[in-house]
Short mmCIF file of C-alpha atoms and ligand atoms in Angstrom, two decimals:
data_model
loop_
_atom_site.label_atom_id
_atom_site.label_comp_id
_atom_site.label_asym_id
_atom_site.label_seq_id
_atom_site.Cartn_x
_atom_site.Cartn_y
_atom_site.Cartn_z
CA MET A 796 9.79 -1.82 8.58
CA THR A 797 12.01 -1.89 5.85
CA ALA A 798 13.20 1.43 3.97
CA THR A 799 10.11 4.30 3.84
CA VAL A 800 12.20 6.21 1.39
CA SER A 801 11.65 8.48 -1.05
CA GLU A 802 14.63 7.08 -3.40
CA HIS A 803 15.09 3.60 -2.27
CA SER A 804 18.63 2.35 -2.24
CA GLY A 805 20.95 -0.69 -0.74
CA LYS A 806 20.07 -4.32 -0.70
CA THR A 807 16.83 -5.79 0.00
CA PRO A 808 15.58 -8.01 3.15
CA THR A 809 14.00 -10.87 2.05
CA GLY A 810 10.98 -12.12 3.55
CA SER A 811 11.73 -15.77 5.11
CA GLY A 812 14.76 -16.67 3.73
CA SER A 813 17.70 -16.34 1.32
CA ALA A 814 16.25 -14.92 -1.58
CA VAL A 815 15.87 -18.07 -4.40
CA LEU A 816 15.34 -14.51 -7.05
CA ASP A 817 17.59 -11.85 -6.57
CA ILE A 818 17.84 -8.74 -8.64
CA SER A 819 20.33 -6.48 -7.68
CA GLY A 820 21.55 -3.20 -8.71
CA VAL A 821 19.73 -3.48 -12.31
CA ASP A 822 19.62 -1.14 -15.25
CA ALA A 823 17.80 -2.69 -18.00
CA GLY A 824 15.82 -1.32 -21.22
CA TYR A 825 15.07 -1.33 -24.98
CA GLY A 826 18.22 -0.46 -27.26
CA PRO A 827 19.06 3.20 -26.26
CA ILE A 828 15.96 3.38 -23.94
CA ARG A 829 17.15 3.04 -20.32
CA VAL A 830 14.04 2.03 -18.45
CA LEU A 831 14.77 0.38 -14.85
CA GLN A 832 17.54 1.89 -12.64
CA GLY A 833 19.42 0.60 -10.28
CA VAL A 834 16.14 -2.14 -9.30
CA ASP A 835 16.65 -3.83 -6.35
CA LEU A 836 14.40 -6.74 -5.54
CA SER A 837 14.28 -10.11 -4.08
CA VAL A 838 12.15 -13.11 -3.71
CA SER A 839 11.91 -16.41 -1.18
CA ALA A 840 10.79 -19.56 -1.56
CA GLY A 841 7.26 -19.93 -1.03
CA GLU A 842 7.00 -16.08 -1.10
CA ILE A 843 4.67 -14.36 -3.12
CA VAL A 844 6.13 -10.55 -3.58
CA SER A 845 3.73 -8.14 -5.77
CA LEU A 846 5.36 -5.30 -7.71
CA LEU A 847 3.09 -2.48 -7.82
CA GLY A 848 3.19 0.84 -9.52
CA PRO A 849 1.96 3.37 -12.05
CA ASN A 850 1.33 2.86 -16.10
CA GLY A 851 4.91 2.80 -17.97
CA ALA A 852 7.04 2.55 -14.12
CA GLY A 853 8.70 -0.66 -15.57
CA LYS A 854 7.10 -3.65 -13.94
CA THR A 855 6.11 -5.77 -16.93
CA THR A 856 10.12 -4.37 -17.95
CA THR A 857 11.36 -5.85 -14.81
CA LEU A 858 9.94 -9.45 -15.33
CA LEU A 859 11.23 -9.36 -18.85
CA ALA A 860 14.55 -8.75 -17.83
CA CYS A 861 14.02 -11.65 -15.31
CA SER A 862 13.41 -14.11 -18.47
CA GLY A 863 15.82 -13.07 -20.72
CA MET A 864 14.31 -10.59 -23.17
CA VAL A 865 14.91 -7.43 -21.93
CA ARG A 866 18.88 -6.35 -21.97
CA VAL A 867 20.10 -5.62 -18.69
CA THR A 868 23.44 -3.39 -18.68
CA SER A 869 24.06 -3.28 -15.69
CA GLY A 870 23.75 -5.13 -12.40
CA ASP A 871 22.77 -9.06 -12.00
CA ILE A 872 20.07 -11.29 -11.39
CA ARG A 873 20.53 -14.39 -9.51
CA LEU A 874 18.30 -17.24 -9.69
CA ASP A 875 19.60 -19.95 -6.64
CA GLY A 876 22.52 -17.90 -6.54
CA ARG A 877 23.43 -18.21 -9.98
CA SER A 878 23.52 -15.23 -12.58
CA LEU A 879 20.85 -15.67 -15.13
CA LEU A 880 22.75 -12.90 -17.31
CA ARG A 881 24.21 -13.96 -20.58
CA SER A 882 21.55 -16.77 -20.57
CA SER A 883 19.04 -17.25 -23.36
CA PRO A 884 15.00 -16.97 -22.68
CA HIS A 885 15.12 -20.84 -23.28
CA ALA A 886 18.44 -21.59 -20.82
CA ILE A 887 16.62 -19.24 -18.47
CA ALA A 888 13.40 -21.28 -18.67
CA ARG A 889 14.94 -24.90 -18.33
CA ARG A 890 16.67 -22.89 -15.14
CA ARG A 891 13.05 -23.92 -13.57
CA LEU A 892 12.14 -20.02 -13.96
CA ALA A 893 8.33 -19.87 -15.62
CA HIS A 894 6.63 -16.24 -17.04
CA VAL A 895 2.99 -16.00 -17.46
CA PRO A 896 2.94 -12.88 -19.78
CA GLU A 897 0.01 -10.32 -19.62
CA ASP A 898 -1.16 -12.02 -23.43
CA ARG A 899 -0.94 -15.30 -21.96
CA SER A 900 1.30 -16.50 -25.02
CA LEU A 901 -1.17 -19.82 -25.48
CA PHE A 902 -1.83 -20.75 -29.05
CA PRO A 903 -5.46 -20.13 -30.37
CA SER A 904 -5.80 -23.12 -32.68
CA LEU A 905 -4.42 -26.14 -30.28
CA THR A 906 -6.51 -27.98 -27.63
CA ILE A 907 -6.32 -27.76 -24.04
CA ASP A 908 -4.47 -31.43 -23.92
CA GLU A 909 -2.13 -30.37 -26.64
CA HIS A 910 -0.66 -27.56 -24.46
CA LEU A 911 -0.14 -29.34 -21.67
CA ARG A 912 1.56 -32.52 -23.90
CA LEU A 913 4.06 -29.55 -24.81
CA CYS A 914 4.83 -28.43 -21.39
CA ALA A 915 4.64 -31.02 -18.92
CA ARG A 916 7.52 -32.73 -16.57
CA PRO A 917 7.45 -35.92 -14.52
CA ASP A 918 7.92 -33.32 -11.44
CA GLY A 919 5.55 -31.00 -12.50
CA LEU A 920 2.20 -30.39 -11.06
CA ASP A 921 -1.01 -32.15 -12.23
CA VAL A 922 -2.91 -29.26 -13.98
CA LEU A 923 -6.03 -30.63 -14.78
CA GLU A 924 -5.87 -31.65 -10.89
CA LEU A 925 -5.46 -28.43 -9.66
CA PHE A 926 -8.10 -26.30 -12.02
CA PRO A 927 -10.96 -29.47 -12.35
CA GLU A 928 -13.31 -26.92 -14.65
CA LEU A 929 -10.62 -27.47 -17.24
CA GLN A 930 -11.18 -31.36 -17.60
CA LYS A 931 -14.74 -30.89 -19.57
CA ARG A 932 -13.11 -28.52 -22.11
CA ARG A 933 -9.45 -30.49 -22.42
CA ASN A 934 -10.24 -31.55 -26.09
CA LYS A 935 -11.29 -27.78 -26.96
CA ARG A 936 -9.04 -25.42 -28.87
CA VAL A 937 -8.25 -22.80 -26.57
CA GLY A 938 -9.41 -20.03 -28.92
CA VAL A 939 -12.93 -20.77 -27.78
CA LEU A 940 -12.28 -21.07 -24.03
CA SER A 941 -12.98 -17.94 -21.87
CA GLY A 942 -10.70 -15.53 -20.60
CA GLY A 943 -10.77 -17.54 -17.06
CA GLU A 944 -10.17 -20.62 -18.51
CA GLN A 945 -7.31 -19.36 -20.77
CA GLN A 946 -5.96 -17.82 -17.73
CA MET A 947 -5.98 -20.90 -15.72
CA LEU A 948 -4.57 -22.95 -18.80
CA ALA A 949 -1.57 -20.07 -18.92
CA LEU A 950 -1.17 -20.59 -15.07
CA GLY A 951 -1.23 -24.07 -15.19
CA ARG A 952 0.95 -24.70 -18.30
CA ALA A 953 3.67 -22.46 -15.93
CA LEU A 954 3.42 -24.48 -12.82
CA ALA A 955 3.24 -28.08 -14.87
CA ALA A 956 6.80 -27.13 -15.70
CA GLY A 957 7.87 -27.50 -11.99
CA PRO A 958 9.43 -23.78 -11.34
CA ARG A 959 10.90 -22.40 -8.62
CA VAL A 960 10.68 -18.92 -9.74
CA LEU A 961 7.27 -18.05 -11.20
CA LEU A 962 6.51 -14.48 -12.62
CA VAL A 963 3.10 -13.45 -13.48
CA ASP A 964 1.85 -10.21 -15.40
CA GLU A 965 -1.50 -9.16 -14.56
CA MET A 966 -3.11 -12.05 -14.07
CA SER A 967 -6.52 -10.70 -13.26
CA MET A 968 -6.62 -8.43 -16.17
CA GLY A 969 -10.44 -8.51 -17.70
CA LEU A 970 -11.34 -11.35 -15.71
CA ALA A 971 -14.55 -11.70 -13.61
CA PRO A 972 -13.84 -11.19 -9.41
CA VAL A 973 -14.88 -14.76 -8.60
CA VAL A 974 -12.60 -16.26 -10.92
CA VAL A 975 -9.53 -13.69 -10.05
CA GLU A 976 -10.16 -15.30 -6.45
CA ARG A 977 -10.22 -18.61 -7.95
CA LEU A 978 -6.25 -18.24 -9.72
CA PHE A 979 -5.00 -16.06 -6.51
CA SER A 980 -5.95 -18.94 -4.27
CA ALA A 981 -4.80 -21.36 -6.29
CA LEU A 982 -1.48 -19.53 -7.09
CA GLN A 983 -1.28 -18.98 -3.05
CA ASP A 984 -1.36 -22.69 -2.24
CA ILE A 985 1.02 -23.67 -4.59
CA ALA A 986 3.56 -21.01 -3.55
CA VAL A 987 3.37 -22.57 -0.31
CA SER A 988 3.30 -26.70 -0.83
CA ALA A 989 5.90 -26.27 -3.63
CA GLY A 990 8.15 -23.29 -2.24
CA LEU A 991 7.59 -21.49 -5.20
CA ALA A 992 8.86 -17.79 -5.26
CA VAL A 993 6.37 -15.75 -6.99
CA LEU A 994 6.68 -12.65 -8.21
CA MET A 995 3.50 -10.75 -9.61
CA VAL A 996 2.60 -7.46 -11.07
CA GLU A 997 -0.73 -6.56 -9.97
CA GLN A 998 -2.67 -3.42 -11.04
CA HIS A 999 -5.46 -3.99 -8.28
CA VAL A 1000 -3.82 -2.65 -5.10
CA HIS A 1001 -6.30 -5.10 -2.92
CA LEU A 1002 -5.36 -7.88 -4.94
CA ALA A 1003 -1.66 -7.38 -4.95
CA LEU A 1004 -1.68 -6.86 -0.99
CA LYS A 1005 -3.99 -9.52 0.04
CA TYR A 1006 -2.01 -12.41 -1.78
CA ALA A 1007 1.49 -11.23 -1.15
CA GLN A 1008 3.35 -10.88 1.42
CA ARG A 1009 5.60 -8.14 0.53
CA GLY A 1010 5.57 -5.78 -1.90
CA TYR A 1011 7.44 -3.15 -4.07
CA VAL A 1012 6.45 0.15 -5.56
CA LEU A 1013 8.03 1.17 -8.90
CA ALA A 1014 7.98 4.42 -10.56
CA GLY A 1015 9.82 5.58 -13.29
CA GLY A 1016 12.00 2.82 -13.39
CA ARG A 1017 13.64 2.83 -9.58
CA VAL A 1018 12.11 0.73 -6.48
CA ARG A 1019 10.62 3.76 -4.60
CA THR A 1020 9.68 2.18 -1.46
CA HIS A 1021 8.89 -2.03 -0.03
CA GLY A 1022 7.82 -3.74 2.83
CA THR A 1023 5.38 -6.24 4.06
CA THR A 1024 2.09 -5.87 2.86
CA GLU A 1025 0.68 -4.81 6.23
CA GLU A 1026 3.46 -2.19 6.07
CA LEU A 1027 2.21 -0.90 2.87
CA ARG A 1028 -1.76 -1.25 3.31
CA GLU A 1029 -1.07 1.35 6.42
CA ARG A 1030 0.77 3.46 4.51
CA TRP A 1031 -1.16 3.11 1.07
CA SER A 1032 -2.41 6.80 1.14
CA GLU A 1033 0.97 8.44 1.41
CA ILE A 1034 2.29 5.88 -1.17
CA GLU A 1035 -0.68 6.57 -3.69
CA SER A 1036 0.21 10.38 -3.58
CA SER A 1037 4.09 10.39 -3.61
CA TYR A 1038 4.33 7.51 -6.61
CA LEU A 1039 0.92 6.67 -8.13
CA GLY A 1040 -0.18 10.78 -8.85
CA ARG A 1041 -3.63 9.50 -7.41
N1 LIG B 1883 9.65 -2.57 -26.46
C1 LIG B 1883 9.84 -1.58 -26.11
N2 LIG B 1883 10.54 -0.38 -26.50
C2 LIG B 1883 10.91 0.74 -25.81
N3 LIG B 1883 10.14 0.98 -24.90
C3 LIG B 1883 9.49 0.21 -24.59
C4 LIG B 1883 9.12 -1.18 -25.13
N4 LIG B 1883 8.32 -1.65 -23.79
C5 LIG B 1883 7.98 -0.99 -23.01
N5 LIG B 1883 8.77 0.18 -23.18
C6 LIG B 1883 9.03 1.56 -22.21
O1 LIG B 1883 9.58 1.28 -20.94
C7 LIG B 1883 8.51 1.96 -20.29
C8 LIG B 1883 8.46 0.82 -19.17
O2 LIG B 1883 7.17 -0.14 -19.33
P1 LIG B 1883 6.61 -1.23 -19.02
O3 LIG B 1883 5.71 -1.99 -19.93
O4 LIG B 1883 7.82 -2.18 -18.17
O5 LIG B 1883 5.67 -0.46 -17.94
P2 LIG B 1883 4.74 -1.14 -16.89
O6 LIG B 1883 4.61 -0.76 -15.16
O7 LIG B 1883 4.47 -2.75 -17.50
O8 LIG B 1883 3.12 -0.30 -17.03
P3 LIG B 1883 1.51 -0.96 -17.42
O9 LIG B 1883 1.07 -0.69 -16.18
O10 LIG B 1883 0.95 -0.27 -18.15
O11 LIG B 1883 1.52 -2.34 -17.88
C9 LIG B 1883 7.64 2.85 -20.56
O12 LIG B 1883 8.07 3.92 -20.82
C10 LIG B 1883 7.17 1.86 -22.31
O13 LIG B 1883 7.03 3.03 -22.97
MG1 LIG B 1884 3.08 -3.96 -17.52
#
């Protein structure tokens, strides 16, 4: 077991190998508001890691700090050993870090095909092969698609860019269980087949523990504990009462 701690500190061991995404000692926030405090977290190639925690814990802020959209005031975030700090969000995306934000950030008046033309790279995945259910809707404006179809497109668009690291915020939000399982199993297959490092925020604990290999529990902007999903599952009632206020 990794640290069973009330106050996490020190370097975080990775799952299967060296970290593709390595967050170390990160403080970050909004203007004078410091949200993240000394966050250490890492994700290896082919691994899905869950970020769990109560509302306001700093989960979304952690993802935004990785994509260069929140200012990091201390510590470092490295992709393949090279710092991402002082790079623009655009430059970070070019280094193959893709982010599926909670609001999906799609363009309602563009079609599926138009979205795919904007993001496709020669070595990226074929979104319509990944989600064939989008085929017959490819000329529809995204604004008229169901929530599940929109999320497939948002995930597919990120994958089409051929990322090394994928950040996903609340992918299951508002979707039917059957669609959620579809999205997560596609993500799981790609993480393994493409050696993608995935960091996902997921409120539904059963999904977070089912699809990830490891997880971190964040509360009050600090990592409180982390471990393999088996370890977290075994300790879940203690984790809930200690950190999630349940
Ligand atoms: N743009 C912002 N300006 C100032 N404070 C912010 C901003 N966005 C978030 N915060 C604050 O940062 C803290 C962490 O927010 P964050 O969105 O990272 O939490 P979260 O863990 O993703 O929560 P949730 O589960 O509700 O999505 C909260 O106290 C929030 O109010
Ligand atoms: Mg959030």
